[in-house]
Amino acid sequence: MTESNPTPSLLPQPGKQNILVTSALPYANNVPHLGNIIGSVLSADVFARFSRARGFPTLYICGTDEYGTATETQALAEGVDPATLCAKYNAIHRDIYAWFKIDFDIFGRTPTPQHTEIVQQIFTRLWENGFIEERETEQAYCPAHSSFLADRFVEGECSLCHAAGARGDQCDACGNLLDPLEPAEDTKAESGEDRKATGWLLNPRCKLDGATPERRKTKHLYLRLDALQPEVQSWLDNASGSKDWSSNAVAITQSWIHDGLKPRSITRDLKWGVPVPTNLPGLSGGDYDGKVFYVWFDACIGYPSITKCYTDRDDPSGKNWEQWWKNPDNVTLYQFMGKDNVPFHSIIFPGSQLGTREKWTQVHKLSTTEYLNYEGGKFSKSKSVGVFGNSAKDTGVPVDVWRYYLLSRRPETSDSEFSWREFVDANNNDLLKNLGNFCNRVVKFAHAKLNAVVPDYRTYKDADGSLKKYKEEINGLLQTYIENLKATKLRAGLSTVLSISAVGNKLLQDNKLSNQLLSEDPERCNAVVGLALNHLHLLANLLFPYMPGTAEAILDQIGVKGSGNSRFSIPDTWTADIIPPGQALGEPKLLFSAIPAEKADEWREAFGGEELRKQKQIELEKAAAKKAQKEKDKERKRLKKLGLASGAGGESTQATTEKLQNLNLTDGIDGQAPQELSKQESA
């Protein structure tokens, strides 16, 4: 991962398959947990490494998304300005990804002159082309410091559960969406927002100074997604890769299209953000002084702006970035993210690109994930539940084991679970007993019995054709691996690597590699060892996208000279002759070490054991209360029906009425319905 630019910067090459890879820009106000890492940056890293090893010019872009209300709120909580906060978290993210061996071409940031320039350029084209409209809305205004307030800067009592300290966008106690002020009318239906508040704040106050906010009118700008819908729909129908997107990406996108796209507000009353340009014909500067673009509008534009920082460095007039981002005929764009980010990448950013009437590189493949949960619960930084990016290394477990486990559990089609027991088993069984055993057995035998050089395996005739069948089986698996990676089916690709390793172990077992084989049939022994060493070379290349450190260790042991990514190449066909006879081998070393089984319990306790038990107990109580409520509702209906029947027969309904009145519909903890866990805590 690097911020500095290579010389020269990588640009698309004519006549080649140029690959542009992005992972969702992580928000610069928190520490990423393992679910964040596998959902975007690690998955994208695997695909970028694979593409490079296939010989494709590949650019991998990422960086921190730093603007928005959440940043200002967190900065306020930490007592610093937003720029200081973002610099702190950018460094935290950078260190975490470096430890996880995420090989970005650049890991940048959004608060740059390049970002402001491109965001304002895109907005200007949209304005000129009629895809921006002005609307007057009512908003909370603080008279104490004379400023309109974003929803998160208003706090008060939730009108639904009456919890104190609810925010103007959501109550963390009950999980419901809120408005900062009691709606005078149903204005949300006209605002174009997809959120639908169910409550509001009682006794609202400004988060900054505690003043009571007023309701005042203000203007905001809206992106006319409704006018762009026919073009977005046509693009989705005709985009070459859209039919192969992850299933949740397709479902979420089609849901938005089916419901009908609506204008969406793209401005907010904040100081930290890209300012709205006020020098455009027809745009009143006085109405938008002090307003900035909303983060969901400008965040995806961070991809081209960070690219410009890489390709054009500090040249403000540089246009090299356009060779990647305005070159759809020669560049294929792959984007990786969790499912929460889908609409921004499948609807809003493509719609903005289309509305500029310029020729943009648009997404070919969206590869998205579901959620990674933790030991039957959810990750929570504030409650120290789960493993976060900066604490994984505290276990002392090598990073490649972490990469393997997360990628083997990548939540591609449904939620998956992080389990310490499975983590330990994955190391001890998948890696140590399969891959580690194969490598150690072959290299150690060659060192001990064959003078630590590759034997002459080319003279063996293979009369029974068994080694030929072995090569054919490996080549079949190689094709499966390539197809899986091309389709971003990363779990299946990793599983195929283990299958290839297992075939290698079977080769040694079937041929009974031993001193006896060496003495009784030395030519066959040489052929088996030579084939196995070439097999290890293939395995190293196929492992490189997933476990780069392990791949390098294998190449070192089989005597491949050099260092860095240039050593790795994934072939179309395995010829089994890359490692030549006579090549000196490196020292045999264990690729993996066993993890004691009891470490699973130790780590589970260390990473939120007590809080996790509380979390699970709350969930159990919620489920029990829900079940009890259903039973009560069922009984109420039965008694009501019985009462009506009794009344029709001329009988007294007093007993039925008393039973109905005795049904307590709010049974739960302390007489209240159990509250949901904070959505922010589970994010």
XYZ file of C-alpha atoms in Angstrom:
683
model
C 0.000 0.000 0.000
C 1.424 3.327 -0.947
C 0.582 6.998 -0.937
C 3.627 7.926 -3.001
C 3.411 7.403 -6.735
C 5.426 4.888 -8.685
C 7.369 6.328 -11.622
C 5.723 6.417 -14.010
C 2.154 6.058 -12.769
C 0.334 3.035 -14.127
C -1.939 3.964 -17.024
C -4.164 1.781 -19.227
C -2.281 0.024 -22.014
C -3.743 -0.154 -25.542
C -4.779 -3.612 -26.633
C -4.723 -5.054 -23.114
C -7.449 -5.882 -20.610
C -7.118 -2.941 -18.233
C -8.683 -3.532 -14.819
C -9.782 -0.757 -12.451
C -10.602 -1.954 -8.920
C -12.186 0.030 -6.102
C -13.257 -0.896 -2.606
C -15.851 1.188 -0.777
C -14.176 4.168 0.843
C -14.137 3.502 4.612
C -15.550 6.297 6.729
C -12.870 8.183 8.667
C -14.535 8.339 12.065
C -14.021 4.837 13.433
C -11.866 1.709 13.482
C -12.885 -0.997 10.973
C -13.878 -4.402 12.319
C -13.357 -7.702 10.540
C -16.718 -7.455 8.767
C -15.712 -4.106 7.268
C -12.390 -5.547 6.147
C -13.735 -8.655 4.420
C -16.669 -6.725 2.940
C -14.549 -4.382 0.863
C -10.784 -3.865 1.062
C -9.666 -7.494 1.525
C -12.007 -8.834 -1.137
C -10.881 -6.181 -3.599
C -7.246 -6.909 -2.760
C -7.679 -10.570 -3.720
C -9.187 -9.639 -7.069
C -6.542 -6.975 -7.792
C -3.715 -9.401 -6.986
C -5.355 -12.049 -9.185
C -5.685 -9.609 -12.092
C -2.048 -8.542 -11.796
C -0.907 -12.172 -11.663
C -2.885 -12.785 -14.861
C -0.840 -10.080 -16.553
C -3.552 -7.414 -16.753
C -2.666 -3.748 -16.093
C -4.525 -3.307 -12.797
C -5.099 -0.208 -10.685
C -6.503 -0.600 -7.158
C -7.894 2.625 -5.673
C -9.152 3.337 -2.162
C -8.986 5.971 0.578
C -10.909 7.401 3.486
C -14.288 9.079 2.992
C -13.947 12.047 5.313
C -16.806 14.491 4.795
C -20.268 14.426 6.322
C -22.330 14.850 9.466
C -20.940 11.748 11.173
C -17.431 13.183 10.983
C -18.458 16.497 12.503
C -20.382 14.667 15.239
C -17.430 12.423 16.112
C -15.050 15.377 16.044
C -17.310 17.162 18.518
C -17.331 14.088 20.758
C -13.521 13.884 20.700
C -13.054 17.621 21.154
C -11.121 18.195 17.925
C -11.817 19.756 14.543
C -12.894 17.462 11.663
C -9.567 17.756 9.820
C -7.643 16.582 12.890
C -10.078 13.740 13.472
C -9.843 12.553 9.864
C -6.054 12.686 9.846
C -6.064 10.479 12.942
C -8.421 7.868 11.501
C -6.824 7.913 8.053
C -3.568 6.917 9.752
C -5.368 4.202 11.754
C -6.945 2.746 8.633
C -3.657 2.946 6.747
C -1.809 1.013 9.478
C -4.513 -1.648 9.718
C -4.578 -2.277 5.971
C -0.795 -2.372 5.812
C -0.800 -5.121 8.464
C -3.427 -7.046 6.496
C -1.188 -6.726 3.395
C -3.779 -4.809 1.360
C -1.867 -3.822 -1.763
C -3.461 -0.551 -2.883
C -1.833 1.429 -5.665
C -2.906 4.430 -3.633
C -4.808 4.858 -0.394
C -5.886 8.478 -0.491
C -8.413 10.860 1.059
C -11.392 12.917 -0.058
C -10.489 16.358 1.387
C -8.206 17.363 -1.510
C -8.283 20.103 -4.166
C -8.620 17.344 -6.771
C -11.759 16.062 -5.080
C -13.340 19.497 -4.823
C -12.575 20.147 -8.481
C -14.125 16.944 -9.850
C -17.174 17.055 -7.542
C -17.940 20.613 -8.595
C -17.360 19.760 -12.260
C -19.856 16.900 -12.114
C -22.388 19.058 -10.267
C -21.969 21.848 -12.833
C -22.718 19.470 -15.723
C -25.772 18.136 -13.911
C -26.984 21.680 -13.241
C -26.444 22.739 -16.860
C -28.233 19.636 -18.140
C -31.316 20.174 -15.992
C -30.823 17.318 -13.535
C -30.640 19.510 -10.426
C -33.633 21.241 -8.874
C -34.069 23.614 -5.939
C -36.567 22.951 -3.165
C -37.589 24.918 -0.122
C -37.807 22.807 3.011
C -38.260 23.316 6.727
C -35.312 22.543 8.938
C -34.153 22.894 12.516
C -32.314 26.181 13.061
C -30.233 27.117 16.096
C -30.783 30.772 17.058
C -27.846 30.679 19.471
C -25.156 30.214 16.832
C -27.280 31.250 13.818
C -27.027 28.081 11.784
C -29.264 25.400 10.317
C -28.701 22.039 11.961
C -28.180 18.656 10.349
C -30.474 16.029 11.895
C -27.655 14.471 13.927
C -26.923 17.824 15.573
C -30.327 17.842 17.261
C -30.873 15.719 20.364
C -33.810 15.150 22.662
C -36.337 12.635 23.937
C -37.648 9.967 21.581
C -41.395 10.411 21.062
C -41.807 6.635 20.725
C -39.869 5.032 23.585
C -39.116 8.253 25.513
C -35.421 7.484 25.800
C -33.285 10.531 26.508
C -30.392 11.412 24.212
C -32.019 10.333 20.952
C -30.644 11.936 17.777
C -32.632 13.813 15.186
C -32.206 11.007 12.666
C -32.569 7.897 14.821
C -33.165 6.665 18.341
C -30.483 4.178 19.306
C -32.633 2.850 22.161
C -35.572 1.633 20.075
C -33.959 1.733 16.628
C -36.667 3.859 15.019
C -36.002 6.619 12.498
C -36.837 10.074 13.779
C -37.320 13.658 12.640
C -35.575 16.343 14.680
C -38.845 18.291 15.023
C -42.446 17.189 15.175
C -43.618 17.300 11.544
C -46.098 20.051 10.809
C -47.182 18.021 7.813
C -45.999 14.997 5.863
C -43.155 16.718 4.089
C -40.945 13.665 4.008
C -43.018 12.134 1.243
C -42.048 15.043 -0.977
C -38.411 15.293 0.046
C -37.171 12.419 -2.046
C -35.504 10.795 0.948
C -35.798 7.031 1.196
C -35.967 7.116 4.979
C -39.422 7.366 6.509
C -39.404 8.723 10.033
C -41.808 7.136 12.479
C -41.293 9.577 15.341
C -39.637 12.816 16.362
C -37.795 14.458 19.230
C -39.547 15.846 22.278
C -37.830 18.810 23.923
C -35.243 19.059 21.121
C -31.961 20.865 21.751
C -28.907 21.810 19.723
C -26.056 19.346 20.268
C -23.545 22.198 20.053
C -24.905 24.640 22.614
C -28.110 23.184 24.080
C -30.355 25.896 22.600
C -33.907 25.047 21.540
C -33.991 24.896 17.734
C -36.591 26.728 15.672
C -38.369 25.598 12.543
C -37.215 27.718 9.595
C -37.367 27.500 5.836
C -34.232 26.929 3.776
C -33.316 25.881 0.262
C -31.561 22.717 -0.797
C -30.510 21.167 -4.094
C -31.847 17.821 -5.316
C -30.505 15.374 -7.869
C -33.360 14.505 -10.230
C -33.035 10.754 -10.233
C -36.635 10.595 -11.418
C -35.654 12.308 -14.681
C -32.596 10.062 -14.975
C -34.469 6.799 -14.315
C -35.026 5.846 -17.997
C -31.312 6.236 -18.687
C -30.286 4.398 -15.520
C -32.689 1.595 -16.388
C -31.360 1.380 -19.957
C -27.786 1.325 -18.713
C -28.592 -1.464 -16.235
C -30.320 -3.472 -18.957
C -27.393 -3.152 -21.342
C -24.356 -3.042 -19.049
C -22.169 -5.989 -19.956
C -21.590 -7.208 -16.407
C -24.769 -6.220 -14.579
C -26.364 -9.642 -15.020
C -23.428 -11.166 -13.141
C -23.516 -8.825 -10.157
C -23.830 -10.331 -6.699
C -27.412 -11.396 -6.044
C -27.980 -8.865 -3.271
C -26.665 -6.060 -5.510
C -29.177 -7.033 -8.186
C -32.048 -7.308 -5.691
C -31.337 -3.962 -4.005
C -30.918 -2.143 -7.316
C -34.075 -3.590 -8.820
C -36.005 -2.679 -5.667
C -35.032 0.971 -6.105
C -35.982 0.884 -9.781
C -39.284 -0.860 -9.056
C -40.245 1.693 -6.413
C -39.436 4.532 -8.789
C -36.438 6.817 -8.396
C -37.120 10.098 -6.640
C -35.222 13.389 -6.383
C -32.697 13.222 -3.547
C -31.232 16.084 -1.581
C -27.531 16.517 -2.282
C -26.760 19.456 0.035
C -26.472 19.904 3.784
C -25.880 22.767 6.196
C -22.385 21.826 7.297
C -18.954 23.390 7.272
C -16.982 20.211 6.585
C -17.469 19.233 2.960
C -17.179 20.266 -0.677
C -18.771 23.716 -0.995
C -21.597 24.262 -3.468
C -20.301 26.434 -6.342
C -22.273 29.680 -6.361
C -21.080 31.190 -9.631
C -23.408 29.261 -11.918
C -26.092 31.002 -14.007
C -29.469 30.648 -12.315
C -28.060 29.487 -8.984
C -28.511 32.035 -6.224
C -25.290 32.330 -4.281
C -26.946 33.737 -1.183
C -29.115 30.648 -0.744
C -26.174 28.229 -0.788
C -23.386 30.076 0.953
C -22.294 27.839 3.804
C -23.844 24.695 2.315
C -21.833 21.680 1.201
C -22.573 18.589 -0.818
C -24.016 15.647 1.072
C -21.513 12.860 1.543
C -23.443 10.249 -0.425
C -23.263 12.494 -3.504
C -19.535 13.209 -3.320
C -18.177 10.013 -1.740
C -18.174 7.883 -4.921
C -16.536 10.766 -6.769
C -13.645 10.070 -4.430
C -12.648 7.200 -6.714
C -11.734 9.430 -9.688
C -10.368 12.211 -7.459
C -8.036 9.818 -5.607
C -7.049 8.394 -8.987
C -6.091 11.891 -10.090
C -3.914 12.259 -7.004
C -2.136 9.088 -8.157
C -1.850 9.683 -11.903
C -1.404 13.462 -12.001
C 0.198 14.059 -8.616
C 0.076 17.762 -7.820
C -0.687 18.925 -11.360
C -4.131 20.593 -11.092
C -4.514 20.651 -14.876
C -3.527 16.984 -15.284
C -5.877 14.721 -17.228
C -4.160 11.339 -16.896
C -6.888 10.216 -14.496
C -9.357 10.381 -17.369
C -7.507 7.530 -19.080
C -8.934 5.348 -16.313
C -12.263 7.042 -15.651
C -13.340 8.335 -19.073
C -12.239 5.360 -21.126
C -15.058 2.787 -21.082
C -13.890 1.024 -24.237
C -10.519 0.094 -22.733
C -11.081 -0.110 -18.964
C -13.204 -2.582 -16.983
C -14.344 -1.385 -13.549
C -14.870 -3.783 -10.629
C -16.236 -2.422 -7.348
C -16.308 -4.205 -3.971
C -18.462 -3.262 -0.972
C -20.922 -4.355 1.684
C -24.573 -4.389 0.672
C -25.350 -1.112 2.489
C -23.387 0.745 -0.176
C -25.102 -0.774 -3.217
C -27.546 2.059 -4.157
C -24.773 4.647 -4.195
C -22.775 2.557 -6.688
C -25.593 1.099 -8.776
C -28.009 4.047 -8.950
C -26.719 7.384 -7.667
C -23.145 7.488 -8.969
C -24.009 5.927 -12.362
C -26.981 8.319 -12.602
C -24.680 11.263 -11.920
C -22.245 10.014 -14.560
C -25.025 9.665 -17.137
C -26.389 13.098 -16.319
C -23.078 14.802 -17.150
C -23.456 13.639 -20.782
C -19.788 12.658 -20.711
C -18.281 9.282 -21.581
C -17.456 7.724 -18.218
C -16.029 4.344 -17.285
C -18.956 2.757 -15.468
C -19.091 -0.230 -13.186
C -18.900 -3.603 -14.918
C -19.159 -5.822 -11.857
C -20.510 -5.053 -8.390
C -19.239 -7.628 -5.925
C -21.067 -7.195 -2.642
C -21.335 -9.026 0.652
C -23.860 -9.646 3.372
C -22.917 -9.269 7.061
C -20.196 -10.999 9.037
C -21.519 -11.553 12.568
C -19.478 -12.375 15.639
C -19.979 -15.490 17.763
C -23.778 -15.361 17.477
C -23.865 -11.620 18.164
C -22.702 -8.398 16.565
C -19.509 -6.391 16.501
C -19.548 -3.404 18.879
C -16.569 -1.110 19.324
C -18.003 0.768 22.302
C -18.697 -2.500 24.147
C -15.463 -4.191 23.009
C -17.330 -7.030 21.319
C -15.484 -8.651 18.421
C -12.131 -8.288 16.730
C -11.318 -4.936 15.184
C -8.632 -4.299 12.633
C -6.097 -2.907 15.066
C -6.464 -5.779 17.545
C -6.165 -8.836 15.266
C -2.374 -8.708 15.471
C -2.571 -8.838 19.287
C -3.384 -12.548 19.035
C 0.051 -13.278 17.577
C -1.576 -15.233 14.741
C 0.110 -14.537 11.366
C -1.794 -12.235 9.060
C -2.132 -14.858 6.313
C -4.135 -17.067 8.688
C -6.483 -14.135 9.297
C -6.766 -13.505 5.574
C -7.491 -17.178 4.934
C -10.150 -17.453 7.589
C -11.981 -14.260 6.627
C -11.940 -15.106 2.915
C -13.084 -18.673 3.566
C -16.082 -17.217 5.464
C -16.716 -14.290 3.105
C -20.500 -13.643 3.341
C -21.144 -13.780 -0.393
C -24.758 -14.971 -0.498
C -25.886 -14.838 3.136
C -24.658 -13.668 6.524
C -21.726 -15.632 7.898
C -20.320 -16.061 11.367
C -16.926 -15.450 12.932
C -16.233 -18.292 15.362
C -13.045 -18.704 17.381
C -13.422 -22.484 17.367
C -13.666 -22.501 13.565
C -10.759 -20.061 13.373
C -8.511 -22.468 15.271
C -9.797 -25.463 13.262
C -9.153 -23.651 9.979
C -5.511 -23.117 10.914
C -4.924 -26.601 12.287
C -6.799 -28.577 9.637
C -7.219 -26.605 6.400
C -3.787 -25.008 6.487
C -1.433 -27.037 8.662
C -2.590 -30.561 7.773
C -3.310 -29.916 4.093
C -1.201 -27.157 2.564
C 1.504 -27.113 5.222
C 1.912 -30.878 5.197
C 2.261 -31.063 1.418
C 4.928 -28.361 1.223
C 6.934 -29.605 4.199
C 6.888 -33.243 3.131
C 8.121 -32.546 -0.414
C 10.812 -29.973 0.359
C 12.081 -31.850 3.413
C 12.383 -35.102 1.439
C 14.260 -33.395 -1.392
C 16.646 -31.816 1.104
C 17.306 -35.016 3.003
C 17.456 -37.495 0.106
C 18.167 -35.541 -3.092
C 20.917 -33.130 -2.046
C 18.518 -30.146 -1.836
C 18.198 -29.826 -5.607
C 15.363 -30.497 -8.030
C 15.869 -34.031 -9.411
C 15.817 -34.852 -13.123
C 12.154 -35.678 -13.492
C 11.994 -35.456 -17.289
C 13.395 -38.879 -18.142
C 10.555 -40.873 -16.566
C 8.260 -42.480 -19.187
C 5.015 -42.694 -17.116
C 4.034 -45.975 -18.738
C 0.796 -46.334 -16.788
C -0.262 -42.740 -17.499
C -0.963 -42.040 -13.829
C 1.082 -38.841 -13.730
C -0.569 -37.610 -16.921
C -3.994 -38.102 -15.316
C -2.740 -36.222 -12.290
C -1.718 -33.261 -14.470
C -5.095 -33.313 -16.191
C -6.897 -33.228 -12.854
C -4.845 -30.241 -11.725
C -5.506 -28.391 -14.969
C -9.211 -28.976 -14.583
C -9.072 -27.474 -11.103
C -6.953 -24.586 -12.421
C -9.684 -23.692 -14.913
C -12.273 -23.832 -12.119
C -10.107 -21.517 -10.018
C -9.736 -18.985 -12.832
C -13.459 -18.961 -13.579
C -14.297 -18.501 -9.895
C -11.926 -15.568 -9.519
C -13.119 -13.929 -12.744
C -16.662 -14.127 -11.350
C -15.431 -12.768 -7.954
C -16.516 -16.022 -6.299
C -13.656 -15.708 -3.878
C -14.740 -18.397 -1.418
C -15.032 -20.976 -4.167
C -11.662 -19.944 -5.550
C -9.991 -20.449 -2.171
C -11.708 -23.796 -1.724
C -10.333 -24.824 -5.121
C -6.794 -23.961 -3.983
C -7.202 -26.338 -1.044
C -8.514 -29.007 -3.410
C -5.405 -28.598 -5.565
C -3.256 -28.959 -2.444
C -5.194 -32.063 -1.418
C -4.499 -33.620 -4.830
C -0.804 -32.972 -4.168
C -1.007 -34.858 -0.878
C -2.786 -37.677 -2.707
C 0.044 -37.805 -5.264
C 2.536 -38.420 -2.476
C 0.270 -40.961 -0.787
C -0.592 -42.910 -3.951
C 3.079 -43.156 -4.929
C 4.217 -43.871 -1.367
C 6.993 -41.285 -1.403
C 9.650 -42.760 0.902
C 13.155 -44.152 1.122
C 11.809 -47.403 -0.292
C 10.501 -45.724 -3.451
C 13.821 -43.929 -3.886
C 15.802 -47.173 -3.625
C 13.493 -49.439 -5.652
C 12.360 -47.014 -8.401
C 14.538 -43.886 -8.356
C 13.286 -42.565 -11.704
C 9.673 -42.648 -10.566
C 10.686 -41.106 -7.243
C 12.407 -38.273 -9.105
C 9.346 -37.806 -11.299
C 7.023 -37.633 -8.292
C 9.245 -35.146 -6.430
C 9.792 -32.997 -9.532
C 6.085 -32.961 -10.256
C 5.311 -32.111 -6.635
C 7.793 -29.221 -6.623
C 6.200 -27.809 -9.760
C 2.841 -28.359 -8.099
C 4.043 -26.246 -5.173
C 5.061 -23.526 -7.642
C 1.531 -23.490 -9.063
C 0.049 -23.466 -5.558
C 2.188 -20.474 -4.602
C 0.859 -18.510 -7.569
C -2.750 -19.456 -6.883
C -2.328 -18.631 -3.189
C -0.759 -15.245 -3.921
C -4.076 -13.339 -4.143
C -5.251 -14.848 -0.848
C -2.140 -15.435 1.263
C 0.750 -13.450 -0.230
C 3.175 -14.097 2.625
C 2.644 -17.851 2.430
C 3.022 -17.760 -1.351
C 6.386 -15.998 -0.992
C 7.525 -18.538 1.606
C 6.732 -21.426 -0.756
C 8.679 -19.840 -3.614
C 11.640 -19.296 -1.300
C 11.613 -22.965 -0.258
C 11.519 -24.273 -3.831
C 14.369 -21.986 -4.859
C 12.629 -19.329 -6.947
C 14.805 -16.224 -6.840
C 13.651 -12.634 -6.568
C 11.091 -10.838 -4.465
C 7.866 -8.908 -4.775
C 4.771 -9.327 -6.906
C 6.690 -9.772 -10.160
C 7.488 -13.368 -9.159
C 3.847 -14.390 -9.435
C 1.986 -15.417 -12.578
C -1.212 -17.436 -12.926
C -1.112 -19.452 -16.169
C -3.942 -20.588 -18.426
C -2.492 -24.085 -18.406
C -0.157 -25.813 -15.981
C 2.781 -27.369 -17.828
C 4.468 -28.792 -14.724
C 7.961 -27.897 -15.901
C 8.622 -24.345 -14.646
C 10.956 -25.549 -11.879
C 13.908 -27.066 -13.830
C 16.038 -30.040 -12.815
C 19.156 -29.019 -10.952
C 17.641 -25.915 -9.331
C 18.847 -25.490 -5.752
C 16.118 -25.535 -3.145
C 15.734 -23.225 -0.182
C 15.555 -24.309 3.427
C 12.439 -26.275 4.438
C 10.393 -24.395 7.002
C 6.973 -24.939 8.495
C 4.397 -22.725 6.783
C 2.024 -22.900 9.749
C 2.098 -23.690 13.449
C -0.590 -25.463 15.440
C -2.853 -23.317 17.619
C -3.845 -24.976 20.925
C -7.584 -25.658 21.041
C -7.950 -23.846 24.375
C -6.941 -20.566 22.726
C -10.444 -20.363 21.242
C -11.996 -19.942 24.692
C -9.255 -17.572 25.783
C -9.728 -15.280 22.775
C -13.516 -15.435 23.008
C -13.314 -14.069 26.548
C -10.677 -11.491 25.671
C -12.710 -10.073 22.777
C -15.992 -9.326 24.501
C -17.061 -12.534 26.176
C -19.100 -10.947 28.980
C -20.651 -8.247 26.811
C -21.420 -10.817 24.143
C -23.304 -12.919 26.674
C -25.312 -9.842 27.675
C -26.002 -9.119 24.028
C -27.239 -12.666 23.444
C -29.391 -12.519 26.589
C -31.088 -9.368 25.359
C -31.783 -11.062 22.032
C -33.231 -14.099 23.819
C -35.450 -11.874 25.954
C -36.608 -10.006 22.873
C -37.480 -13.279 21.160
C -39.293 -14.548 24.274
C -41.238 -11.298 24.613
C -42.183 -11.419 20.938
C -43.384 -14.995 21.301
C -45.353 -14.118 24.442
C -46.901 -11.136 22.683
C -48.056 -13.345 19.815
C -49.610 -15.756 22.257
C -51.404 -12.900 24.031
C -52.674 -11.503 20.731
C -53.881 -14.951 19.783
C -55.635 -15.373 23.123
C -57.190 -11.889 22.873
C -58.623 -12.715 19.465
C -59.932 -16.037 20.768
C -61.594 -14.402 23.762
C -62.991 -11.591 21.668
C -64.476 -14.085 19.255
C -65.847 -16.102 22.182
C -67.356 -12.969 23.669
C -69.117 -12.056 20.455
C -70.430 -15.589 20.109
C -71.705 -15.579 23.684
C -73.396 -12.213 23.136
C -75.118 -13.517 20.039
C -76.465 -16.413 22.084
C -77.859 -14.087 24.729
C -75.221 -15.088 27.303
C -73.280 -12.726 29.565
C -69.861 -11.582 28.238
C -68.639 -10.174 31.567
C -66.172 -13.039 32.172
C -64.711 -12.672 28.679
C -64.339 -8.921 29.113
C -62.527 -9.383 32.414
C -60.097 -11.814 30.794
C -59.405 -9.350 27.994
C -58.733 -6.572 30.478
C -56.343 -8.796 32.402
C -54.141 -9.368 29.353
C -51.009 -7.214 29.824
C -49.834 -6.341 26.360
C -46.571 -4.703 27.437
C -45.007 -7.559 29.349
C -41.239 -7.524 28.966
C -38.283 -6.313 30.936
C -39.509 -4.113 33.790
C -42.944 -4.017 32.227
C -41.693 -2.654 28.900
C -41.085 -4.282 25.570
C -37.392 -5.203 25.230
C -35.384 -2.631 23.329
C -33.397 -3.364 20.215
C -29.645 -3.065 20.162
C -28.327 0.199 18.789
C -28.029 0.127 15.025
C -24.872 2.157 15.338
C -23.376 -0.476 17.614
C -24.111 -3.229 15.137
C -22.827 -1.353 12.112
